[in-house]
Tab-separated table of C-alpha atoms in Angstrom:
chain	number	residue	atom	x	y	z
A	149	MET	CA	9.484	28.272	-18.420
A	150	ALA	CA	6.966	26.964	-15.890
A	151	LYS	CA	6.446	28.968	-12.697
A	152	THR	CA	7.911	26.367	-10.341
A	153	GLU	CA	11.135	26.025	-12.345
A	154	ASN	CA	11.400	29.812	-12.433
A	155	LEU	CA	11.177	29.957	-8.663
A	156	LEU	CA	13.683	27.125	-8.148
A	157	GLN	CA	16.197	28.713	-10.526
A	158	ALA	CA	15.789	32.098	-8.862
A	159	ILE	CA	16.437	30.509	-5.452
A	160	ALA	CA	19.570	28.799	-6.862
A	161	ARG	CA	20.888	32.109	-8.235
A	162	ILE	CA	20.242	33.831	-4.913
A	163	GLU	CA	22.068	31.035	-3.078
A	164	ALA	CA	25.067	31.427	-5.391
A	165	ARG	CA	25.136	35.127	-4.532
A	166	THR	CA	24.377	34.972	-0.802
A	167	GLY	CA	25.509	31.495	0.258
A	168	ILE	CA	22.111	30.840	1.886
A	169	PRO	CA	20.328	27.630	0.786
A	170	ARG	CA	16.544	27.498	0.849
A	171	THR	CA	13.802	24.857	0.742
A	172	ILE	CA	10.279	25.662	-0.475
A	173	PHE	CA	7.562	25.081	2.108
A	174	ALA	CA	4.468	23.307	0.739
A	175	ALA	CA	1.218	23.214	2.732
A	176	CYS	CA	-1.503	20.658	2.086
A	177	PRO	CA	-4.786	22.640	1.877
A	178	ASN	CA	-6.893	20.308	4.004
A	179	SER	CA	-9.275	23.066	5.139
A	180	THR	CA	-10.238	26.601	4.243
A	181	ALA	CA	-8.708	27.719	7.553
A	182	VAL	CA	-5.354	26.248	6.505
A	183	VAL	CA	-5.509	28.070	3.171
A	184	ARG	CA	-6.312	31.371	4.882
A	185	ALA	CA	-3.601	30.860	7.507
A	186	ALA	CA	-1.052	29.980	4.824
A	187	PHE	CA	-1.522	33.260	3.005
A	188	ARG	CA	-1.382	35.223	6.240
A	189	ALA	CA	1.813	33.423	7.259
A	190	ALA	CA	3.350	33.886	3.801
A	191	LYS	CA	2.478	37.580	3.882
A	192	ARG	CA	4.002	38.057	7.337
A	193	ASN	CA	7.141	36.082	6.422
A	194	ASN	CA	7.352	37.771	3.008
A	195	ALA	CA	7.879	34.394	1.356
A	196	PRO	CA	6.394	32.238	-1.439
A	197	ILE	CA	3.608	29.779	-0.631
A	198	TYR	CA	3.036	26.397	-2.254
A	199	PHE	CA	-0.149	24.324	-1.941
A	200	ALA	CA	0.051	20.549	-2.499
A	201	ALA	CA	-3.535	19.282	-2.806
A	202	THR	CA	-4.359	15.593	-2.964
A	203	LEU	CA	-7.229	14.315	-5.109
A	204	ASN	CA	-8.959	13.299	-1.885
A	205	GLN	CA	-8.885	16.943	-0.806
A	206	ILE	CA	-9.714	18.764	-4.039
A	207	ASP	CA	-11.002	17.203	-7.247
A	208	CYS	CA	-13.760	17.347	-9.838
A	209	ASP	CA	-16.193	15.900	-7.272
A	210	GLY	CA	-15.214	18.451	-4.629
A	211	GLY	CA	-13.141	16.113	-2.474
A	212	TYR	CA	-13.478	16.311	1.281
A	213	THR	CA	-12.937	20.092	1.254
A	214	GLY	CA	-15.887	20.529	-1.118
A	215	LEU	CA	-13.643	22.408	-3.582
A	216	THR	CA	-13.169	21.688	-7.274
A	217	PRO	CA	-9.857	22.739	-8.886
A	218	VAL	CA	-11.435	25.893	-10.343
A	219	GLU	CA	-12.944	26.817	-6.985
A	220	PHE	CA	-9.679	26.212	-5.176
A	221	VAL	CA	-7.726	28.450	-7.548
A	222	ARG	CA	-10.397	31.112	-7.081
A	223	LEU	CA	-10.301	30.737	-3.285
A	224	ALA	CA	-6.516	31.078	-3.307
A	225	ARG	CA	-6.783	34.269	-5.335
A	226	PHE	CA	-9.382	35.716	-2.967
A	227	GLU	CA	-7.373	34.870	0.153
A	228	ALA	CA	-4.218	36.351	-1.367
A	229	GLU	CA	-6.096	39.539	-2.197
A	230	ALA	CA	-7.530	39.708	1.338
A	231	VAL	CA	-4.042	40.193	2.803
A	232	HIS	CA	-2.532	41.833	-0.297
A	233	PHE	CA	-0.129	38.947	-0.817
A	234	THR	CA	1.689	39.490	-4.109
A	235	GLY	CA	4.463	36.911	-3.815
A	236	PRO	CA	4.674	33.655	-5.762
A	237	THR	CA	1.866	31.129	-5.211
A	238	ILE	CA	2.312	27.566	-6.493
A	239	ILE	CA	-0.775	25.347	-6.744
A	240	ALA	CA	-0.143	21.649	-7.256
A	241	ILE	CA	-1.703	18.207	-7.254
A	242	ASP	CA	-0.114	15.945	-4.660
A	243	HIS	CA	-0.046	12.148	-5.134
A	244	GLY	CA	-1.936	12.058	-8.406
A	245	GLY	CA	-2.169	8.438	-9.406
A	246	PRO	CA	-4.529	5.476	-9.758
A	247	TRP	CA	-6.150	4.283	-6.499
A	248	LEU	CA	-4.609	7.125	-4.461
A	249	LYS	CA	-8.051	8.686	-4.356
A	250	ASP	CA	-9.845	6.710	-1.651
A	251	LYS	CA	-13.027	6.326	-3.713
A	252	GLN	CA	-11.139	4.399	-6.400
A	253	SER	CA	-9.595	2.073	-3.854
A	254	VAL	CA	-12.774	1.451	-1.860
A	255	GLU	CA	-14.804	0.777	-5.011
A	256	ARG	CA	-12.055	-1.427	-6.485
A	257	TRP	CA	-11.766	0.381	-9.801
A	258	THR	CA	-9.989	-1.462	-12.583
A	259	ALA	CA	-6.626	-0.190	-13.840
A	260	GLU	CA	-8.286	1.297	-16.925
A	261	GLU	CA	-10.960	3.048	-14.859
A	262	ALA	CA	-8.457	4.357	-12.329
A	263	MET	CA	-6.061	5.707	-14.961
A	264	ALA	CA	-8.931	7.340	-16.835
A	265	GLY	CA	-10.173	8.940	-13.629
A	266	VAL	CA	-6.744	10.353	-12.840
A	267	LYS	CA	-6.448	11.742	-16.369
A	268	ARG	CA	-9.780	13.565	-15.948
A	269	SER	CA	-8.540	15.031	-12.675
A	270	PHE	CA	-5.304	16.181	-14.300
A	271	GLU	CA	-7.197	17.807	-17.157
A	272	ALA	CA	-9.376	19.726	-14.697
A	273	ALA	CA	-6.295	20.902	-12.810
A	274	VAL	CA	-4.574	22.090	-15.990
A	275	LEU	CA	-7.691	23.965	-17.111
A	276	ALA	CA	-8.031	25.548	-13.655
A	277	GLY	CA	-4.504	26.931	-13.867
A	278	TYR	CA	-2.541	24.605	-11.581
A	279	ASP	CA	1.238	25.019	-11.737
A	280	LEU	CA	2.471	21.493	-10.967
A	281	ILE	CA	1.237	17.901	-11.000
A	282	HIS	CA	2.687	15.112	-8.895
A	283	VAL	CA	2.419	11.969	-11.030
A	284	ASP	CA	2.453	9.014	-8.638
A	285	PRO	CA	1.318	5.642	-10.083
A	286	THR	CA	3.065	3.606	-7.404
A	287	VAL	CA	0.012	1.806	-6.044
A	288	ASP	CA	-1.878	-1.122	-7.551
A	289	ILE	CA	-4.644	-2.517	-5.364
A	290	HIS	CA	-5.050	-5.573	-7.583
A	291	LEU	CA	-1.610	-7.002	-6.785
A	292	PRO	CA	-1.410	-9.966	-4.396
A	293	ALA	CA	-0.992	-8.994	-0.757
A	294	GLY	CA	2.597	-8.092	0.065
A	295	GLN	CA	3.697	-7.779	-3.559
A	296	THR	CA	5.369	-4.502	-4.553
A	297	ILE	CA	4.484	-2.968	-7.887
A	298	ASP	CA	7.046	-3.599	-10.646
A	299	ILE	CA	9.157	-0.478	-11.186
A	300	ARG	CA	8.741	-0.929	-14.959
A	301	VAL	CA	4.982	-0.573	-14.496
A	302	VAL	CA	5.530	2.565	-12.427
A	303	VAL	CA	7.689	4.025	-15.198
A	304	ALA	CA	5.210	3.098	-17.953
A	305	ARG	CA	2.239	4.616	-16.111
A	306	THR	CA	4.239	7.734	-15.217
A	307	VAL	CA	5.142	8.253	-18.873
A	308	GLU	CA	1.563	7.582	-19.954
A	309	LEU	CA	0.167	10.172	-17.559
A	310	ILE	CA	2.769	12.836	-18.380
A	311	ARG	CA	2.234	12.256	-22.100
A	312	HIS	CA	-1.528	12.666	-21.610
A	313	ILE	CA	-1.109	15.943	-19.726
A	314	GLU	CA	1.345	17.349	-22.260
A	315	THR	CA	-0.863	16.410	-25.213
A	316	PHE	CA	-3.903	17.954	-23.518
A	317	ARG	CA	-2.009	21.114	-22.558
A	318	ARG	CA	-0.281	21.673	-25.898
A	319	GLU	CA	-3.425	21.099	-27.964
A	320	ARG	CA	-5.020	23.982	-26.032
A	321	ASN	CA	-1.913	26.179	-26.082
A	322	LEU	CA	-1.904	26.417	-22.277
A	323	ALA	CA	1.023	27.548	-20.149
A	324	PRO	CA	3.811	25.064	-19.336
A	325	ILE	CA	3.286	22.943	-16.247
A	326	SER	CA	5.821	21.413	-13.866
A	327	TYR	CA	6.043	17.804	-12.718
A	328	GLU	CA	6.888	15.884	-9.595
A	329	VAL	CA	7.359	12.120	-9.679
A	330	GLY	CA	7.952	9.279	-7.271
A	331	THR	CA	6.728	8.535	-3.805
A	332	GLU	CA	7.947	7.975	-0.278
A	333	GLU	CA	8.056	4.809	1.774
A	334	VAL	CA	4.371	4.775	2.700
A	335	HIS	CA	3.164	3.700	-0.739
A	336	GLY	CA	6.159	1.625	-1.815
A	337	GLY	CA	7.656	1.655	-5.300
A	338	LEU	CA	10.750	3.809	-4.707
A	339	ALA	CA	11.676	2.647	-1.235
A	340	ASP	CA	15.389	2.001	-1.838
A	341	GLU	CA	18.130	3.793	-3.735
A	342	ALA	CA	18.698	1.042	-6.307
A	343	THR	CA	15.041	1.165	-7.310
A	344	PHE	CA	15.279	4.946	-7.288
A	345	ASP	CA	18.131	4.776	-9.817
A	346	ASP	CA	16.228	2.317	-12.014
A	347	PHE	CA	13.205	4.579	-11.981
A	348	LEU	CA	15.187	7.633	-13.083
A	349	ALA	CA	16.854	5.756	-15.938
A	350	GLY	CA	13.564	4.242	-17.062
A	351	LEU	CA	11.740	7.563	-16.903
A	352	LYS	CA	14.382	9.308	-19.005
A	353	ALA	CA	14.236	6.591	-21.658
A	354	GLY	CA	10.441	6.426	-21.568
A	355	LEU	CA	9.935	10.146	-22.050
A	356	ALA	CA	12.427	10.185	-24.917
A	357	GLU	CA	10.615	7.288	-26.574
A	358	VAL	CA	7.346	9.269	-26.742
A	359	GLY	CA	9.035	12.434	-27.967
A	360	LEU	CA	9.095	14.297	-24.663
A	361	ASN	CA	12.825	14.943	-24.350
A	362	ASP	CA	11.972	18.512	-23.323
A	363	VAL	CA	9.922	17.371	-20.315
A	364	TRP	CA	11.528	16.450	-17.018
A	365	PRO	CA	10.272	16.630	-13.418
A	366	CYS	CA	11.584	19.454	-11.279
A	367	PHE	CA	10.853	17.413	-8.124
A	368	ILE	CA	11.537	13.770	-7.382
A	369	VAL	CA	10.192	12.460	-4.101
A	370	GLY	CA	12.823	10.821	-1.956
A	371	LYS	CA	12.691	8.560	1.073
A	372	VAL	CA	14.543	10.828	3.509
A	373	GLY	CA	13.635	9.230	6.820
A	374	THR	CA	10.197	10.710	7.411
A	375	ASP	CA	6.800	9.078	7.138
A	376	LEU	CA	3.464	9.412	8.901
A	377	HIS	CA	4.829	8.027	12.176
A	378	THR	CA	8.451	9.253	12.221
A	379	THR	CA	9.781	12.769	12.686
A	380	THR	CA	13.517	12.525	11.994
A	381	PHE	CA	14.896	13.741	8.678
A	382	ASP	CA	18.026	11.907	7.457
A	383	PRO	CA	20.509	14.485	6.091
A	384	GLU	CA	22.959	11.915	4.723
A	385	VAL	CA	20.328	10.161	2.619
A	386	ALA	CA	19.030	13.523	1.438
A	387	ARG	CA	22.516	14.540	0.309
A	388	ARG	CA	23.024	11.286	-1.591
A	389	LEU	CA	19.681	11.539	-3.368
A	390	THR	CA	20.262	15.209	-4.157
A	391	ALA	CA	23.614	14.326	-5.736
A	392	LYS	CA	21.808	11.825	-7.968
A	393	VAL	CA	19.118	14.201	-9.262
A	394	ARG	CA	20.775	17.624	-9.446
A	395	PRO	CA	22.785	16.724	-12.600
A	396	CYS	CA	19.418	15.909	-14.215
A	397	GLY	CA	18.017	19.325	-13.277
A	398	SER	CA	15.744	18.032	-10.503
A	399	PHE	CA	15.444	18.568	-6.758
A	400	ILE	CA	14.460	16.119	-4.031
A	401	LYS	CA	11.032	16.720	-2.506
A	402	GLY	CA	10.285	15.598	1.032
A	403	HIS	CA	6.884	14.299	2.112
A	404	TYR	CA	5.494	13.781	5.607
A	405	THR	CA	7.538	16.639	7.011
A	406	ASP	CA	4.879	17.094	9.714
A	407	GLY	CA	6.414	17.745	13.117
A	408	VAL	CA	9.911	16.890	11.866
A	409	SER	CA	12.471	17.358	14.637
A	410	ASN	CA	15.250	18.880	12.493
A	411	PRO	CA	13.633	21.052	9.776
A	412	GLU	CA	16.658	23.355	9.660
A	413	ALA	CA	18.624	20.483	8.030
A	414	TYR	CA	16.468	20.519	4.880
A	415	PRO	CA	18.061	23.503	3.109
A	416	LEU	CA	21.549	22.479	4.242
A	417	THR	CA	21.208	19.201	2.309
A	418	GLY	CA	19.843	20.768	-0.877
A	419	MET	CA	16.207	19.694	-0.473
A	420	GLY	CA	14.080	21.542	-3.024
A	421	ALA	CA	10.777	21.469	-1.168
A	422	ALA	CA	8.912	19.708	1.622
A	423	ASN	CA	5.227	18.961	2.205
A	424	VAL	CA	3.428	19.470	5.510
A	425	GLY	CA	-0.216	18.441	5.883
A	426	PRO	CA	-1.800	16.536	8.776
A	427	GLU	CA	0.130	18.675	11.263
A	428	PHE	CA	-2.054	21.653	10.412
A	429	THR	CA	-5.246	19.636	10.881
A	430	MET	CA	-3.967	18.868	14.368
A	431	SER	CA	-3.181	22.565	14.880
A	432	GLU	CA	-6.730	23.447	13.901
A	433	TYR	CA	-8.188	20.804	16.216
A	434	ASP	CA	-6.009	21.931	19.144
A	435	ALA	CA	-7.137	25.524	18.690
A	436	LEU	CA	-10.800	24.494	18.654
A	437	ALA	CA	-10.258	22.381	21.780
A	438	GLU	CA	-8.641	25.381	23.468
A	439	LEU	CA	-11.649	27.524	22.568
A	440	GLU	CA	-14.002	24.851	23.869
A	441	GLU	CA	-12.292	25.039	27.275
A	442	ILE	CA	-13.132	28.745	27.391
A	443	GLU	CA	-16.680	27.939	26.296
A	444	ARG	CA	-17.018	25.406	29.142
A	445	GLU	CA	-15.984	28.050	31.675
A	446	LEU	CA	-18.509	30.481	30.230
A	447	ASN	CA	-21.197	27.801	30.261
A	448	ALA	CA	-20.506	27.071	33.934
A	449	GLN	CA	-21.130	30.766	34.601
A	450	GLY	CA	-24.428	30.637	32.733
A	451	ALA	CA	-23.006	32.830	29.957
A	452	VAL	CA	-23.721	30.375	27.113
A	453	ALA	CA	-27.179	29.412	25.871
A	454	GLN	CA	-26.121	26.165	24.180
A	455	PRO	CA	-22.546	24.823	24.218
A	456	SER	CA	-21.074	23.589	20.948
A	457	ARG	CA	-19.608	20.341	22.339
A	458	ILE	CA	-17.358	20.572	19.306
A	459	THR	CA	-14.724	17.988	20.242
A	460	THR	CA	-17.463	15.439	20.976
A	461	VAL	CA	-19.044	16.167	17.597
A	462	LEU	CA	-15.713	15.896	15.787
A	463	ARG	CA	-14.853	12.602	17.478
A	464	ARG	CA	-18.184	11.062	16.503
A	465	LEU	CA	-17.971	12.269	12.903
A	466	VAL	CA	-14.423	10.986	12.447
A	467	CYS	CA	-15.386	7.643	13.966
A	468	ASP	CA	-18.524	7.351	11.826
A	469	SER	CA	-16.604	8.247	8.653
A	470	GLY	CA	-14.539	5.061	8.906
A	471	ARG	CA	-11.613	6.844	7.259
A	472	TRP	CA	-9.536	6.488	10.427
A	473	ARG	CA	-9.095	2.812	9.495
A	474	LYS	CA	-6.787	3.906	6.661
A	475	TRP	CA	-4.192	4.949	9.235
A	476	LEU	CA	-4.172	1.889	11.486
A	477	HIS	CA	-0.877	0.074	11.857
A	478	GLY	CA	0.711	-2.962	13.498
A	479	ASP	CA	-1.876	-5.134	15.176
A	480	GLU	CA	-4.629	-2.489	15.009
A	481	PRO	CA	-6.513	-3.464	11.815
A	482	GLY	CA	-9.764	-5.206	12.690
A	483	LYS	CA	-10.127	-3.424	16.001
A	484	GLU	CA	-13.075	-1.172	16.730
A	485	PHE	CA	-12.308	2.464	17.462
A	486	ASP	CA	-13.129	2.209	21.178
A	487	ALA	CA	-10.788	-0.779	21.547
A	488	LEU	CA	-7.764	1.381	20.661
A	489	THR	CA	-5.764	3.129	23.355
A	490	PRO	CA	-6.972	6.628	24.336
A	491	GLU	CA	-3.780	8.100	22.872
A	492	ARG	CA	-4.338	6.416	19.507
A	493	GLN	CA	-7.995	7.423	19.482
A	494	LEU	CA	-7.086	11.068	20.041
A	495	TRP	CA	-4.381	10.949	17.347
A	496	LEU	CA	-6.798	9.436	14.840
A	497	VAL	CA	-9.462	12.024	15.664
A	498	LYS	CA	-7.059	14.940	15.400
A	499	THR	CA	-5.551	13.846	12.073
A	500	GLY	CA	-8.900	12.544	10.752
A	501	CYS	CA	-10.738	15.825	11.230
A	502	ARG	CA	-9.568	16.934	7.798
A	503	TYR	CA	-12.026	14.462	6.301
A	504	ILE	CA	-15.049	15.898	8.101
A	505	TRP	CA	-14.421	19.650	8.536
A	506	GLN	CA	-17.076	20.313	5.884
A	507	HIS	CA	-19.669	17.956	7.358
A	508	PRO	CA	-22.834	19.973	8.192
A	509	GLU	CA	-22.690	18.992	11.870
A	510	ALA	CA	-19.044	20.060	12.123
A	511	LEU	CA	-19.837	23.376	10.474
A	512	VAL	CA	-22.772	23.990	12.840
A	513	ALA	CA	-20.699	23.110	15.909
A	514	ARG	CA	-17.882	25.419	14.834
A	515	GLN	CA	-20.253	28.292	14.134
A	516	ARG	CA	-21.979	27.805	17.511
A	517	LEU	CA	-18.585	27.816	19.233
A	518	TYR	CA	-17.547	30.975	17.398
A	519	ASP	CA	-20.858	32.703	18.155
A	520	ASN	CA	-20.724	31.811	21.856
A	521	LEU	CA	-17.237	33.237	22.233
A	522	SER	CA	-17.737	36.244	19.968
A	523	ARG	CA	-20.622	37.392	22.161
A	524	ARG	CA	-18.201	37.474	25.108
A	525	GLY	CA	-15.558	39.537	23.341
A	526	TYR	CA	-13.303	36.785	22.036
A	527	ALA	CA	-12.031	36.530	18.441
A	528	PRO	CA	-12.273	32.747	17.924
A	529	GLU	CA	-11.308	32.586	14.265
A	530	GLU	CA	-8.193	34.607	15.038
A	531	VAL	CA	-7.251	32.064	17.705
A	532	VAL	CA	-7.589	29.214	15.222
A	533	LEU	CA	-5.713	30.950	12.419
A	534	SER	CA	-2.972	32.131	14.765
A	535	ARG	CA	-2.379	28.589	15.991
A	536	ILE	CA	-2.041	27.247	12.434
A	537	GLU	CA	0.172	30.174	11.437
A	538	ARG	CA	2.447	29.612	14.425
A	539	ASP	CA	3.054	26.053	13.288
A	540	MET	CA	3.696	27.224	9.735
A	541	ASP	CA	6.105	29.940	10.823
A	542	LYS	CA	8.678	27.420	12.030
A	543	TYR	CA	9.002	26.072	8.480
A	544	PHE	CA	9.335	29.498	6.902
A	545	HIS	CA	12.172	30.198	9.366
A	546	ALA	CA	13.858	26.778	9.285
A	547	PHE	CA	13.784	26.709	5.477
A	548	ASN	CA	15.393	30.202	5.268
A	549	LEU	CA	12.404	31.660	3.428
A	550	VAL	CA	11.812	34.829	5.450
A	551	ASN	CA	11.994	37.907	3.189
A	552	LEU	CA	12.856	35.782	0.140
A	553	ASN	CA	10.255	37.689	-1.880
A	554	ASP	CA	12.382	40.838	-1.643
A	555	LEU	CA	15.215	39.004	-3.430
A	556	LEU	CA	13.132	37.477	-6.230
A	557	PRO	CA	13.139	39.158	-9.649
């Protein structure tokens, strides 16, 4: 049995014995600091850790983190060893599908090119030792504006991608891998419960047709009230969707759990797992901004040779990257960055930093900031990691994961 299913079944057995439901916390590894903080937080909370990496973050070309799948798996092993973390670690692809990698969308790849590119990414992940792949072909950039992709196309592409992975894996006698399917409201495709039902029925029939009756996703993404701009989880919807998928052996997975106002409701409604990503980029930015305030005070005292000006550098790099345009909404598209409100500019900078953390200028500014403060007795990296860990801790607690590792077989 694949590692993720093992963990989910163990959690279910423990719940039957103790009466305590649990939801797996999944962190999006949008920086090396987030990866390091995640292992430290998991170690302290004595709980499993799950990484959900998009193809924009980590891929054959390095993604915006600069990491290939092999390098990411190696980094995870090294960071686990650094804190002697021996609990379960799940490494997964998040939103693996055509045109969900920005390069494919910007360059207007054809359907054949985009599907082939995703298959190469999946192969690299399987060879690197990933545990789960989220198959998400719910976007088609070549559709007319405003037209939603046909659910039958979503099913066909999902089956095609799963069949490709299984053929690739079995030919090489590699370990079983787990699957997640579907998407949330942001990308369309499974935005209402009727379509959700059609998708499940079509997927079951499609997998059977290609001889994969023994393959079924352990996670199905559900629209449970959260997206990039909302922070309220809907327990009633989550319960209804859970009732639909549990008889099939699946769990509902929540996306865009960042800053959710009621995280404690997730386990109570049977949610299997939940992803958190941009929130930790904001945590990292806030910690660096806090350190820069200390640096400014030191500079005013003549105790700094050259200030880092890190928030100014980060703002310029995010603006120059153009990737902030991806997250505009309402009447904002077409506006220049400086024409947006100060609040929106700051939000876009804070969430957009994940795209430019590895830019040489960002790395130099961070190192200068760290050096300036280290010389004056501060531990700047500890400040950054502690801030990220603090924001992770609330999920470990709300999802009832503290000390779970002691109960696992």
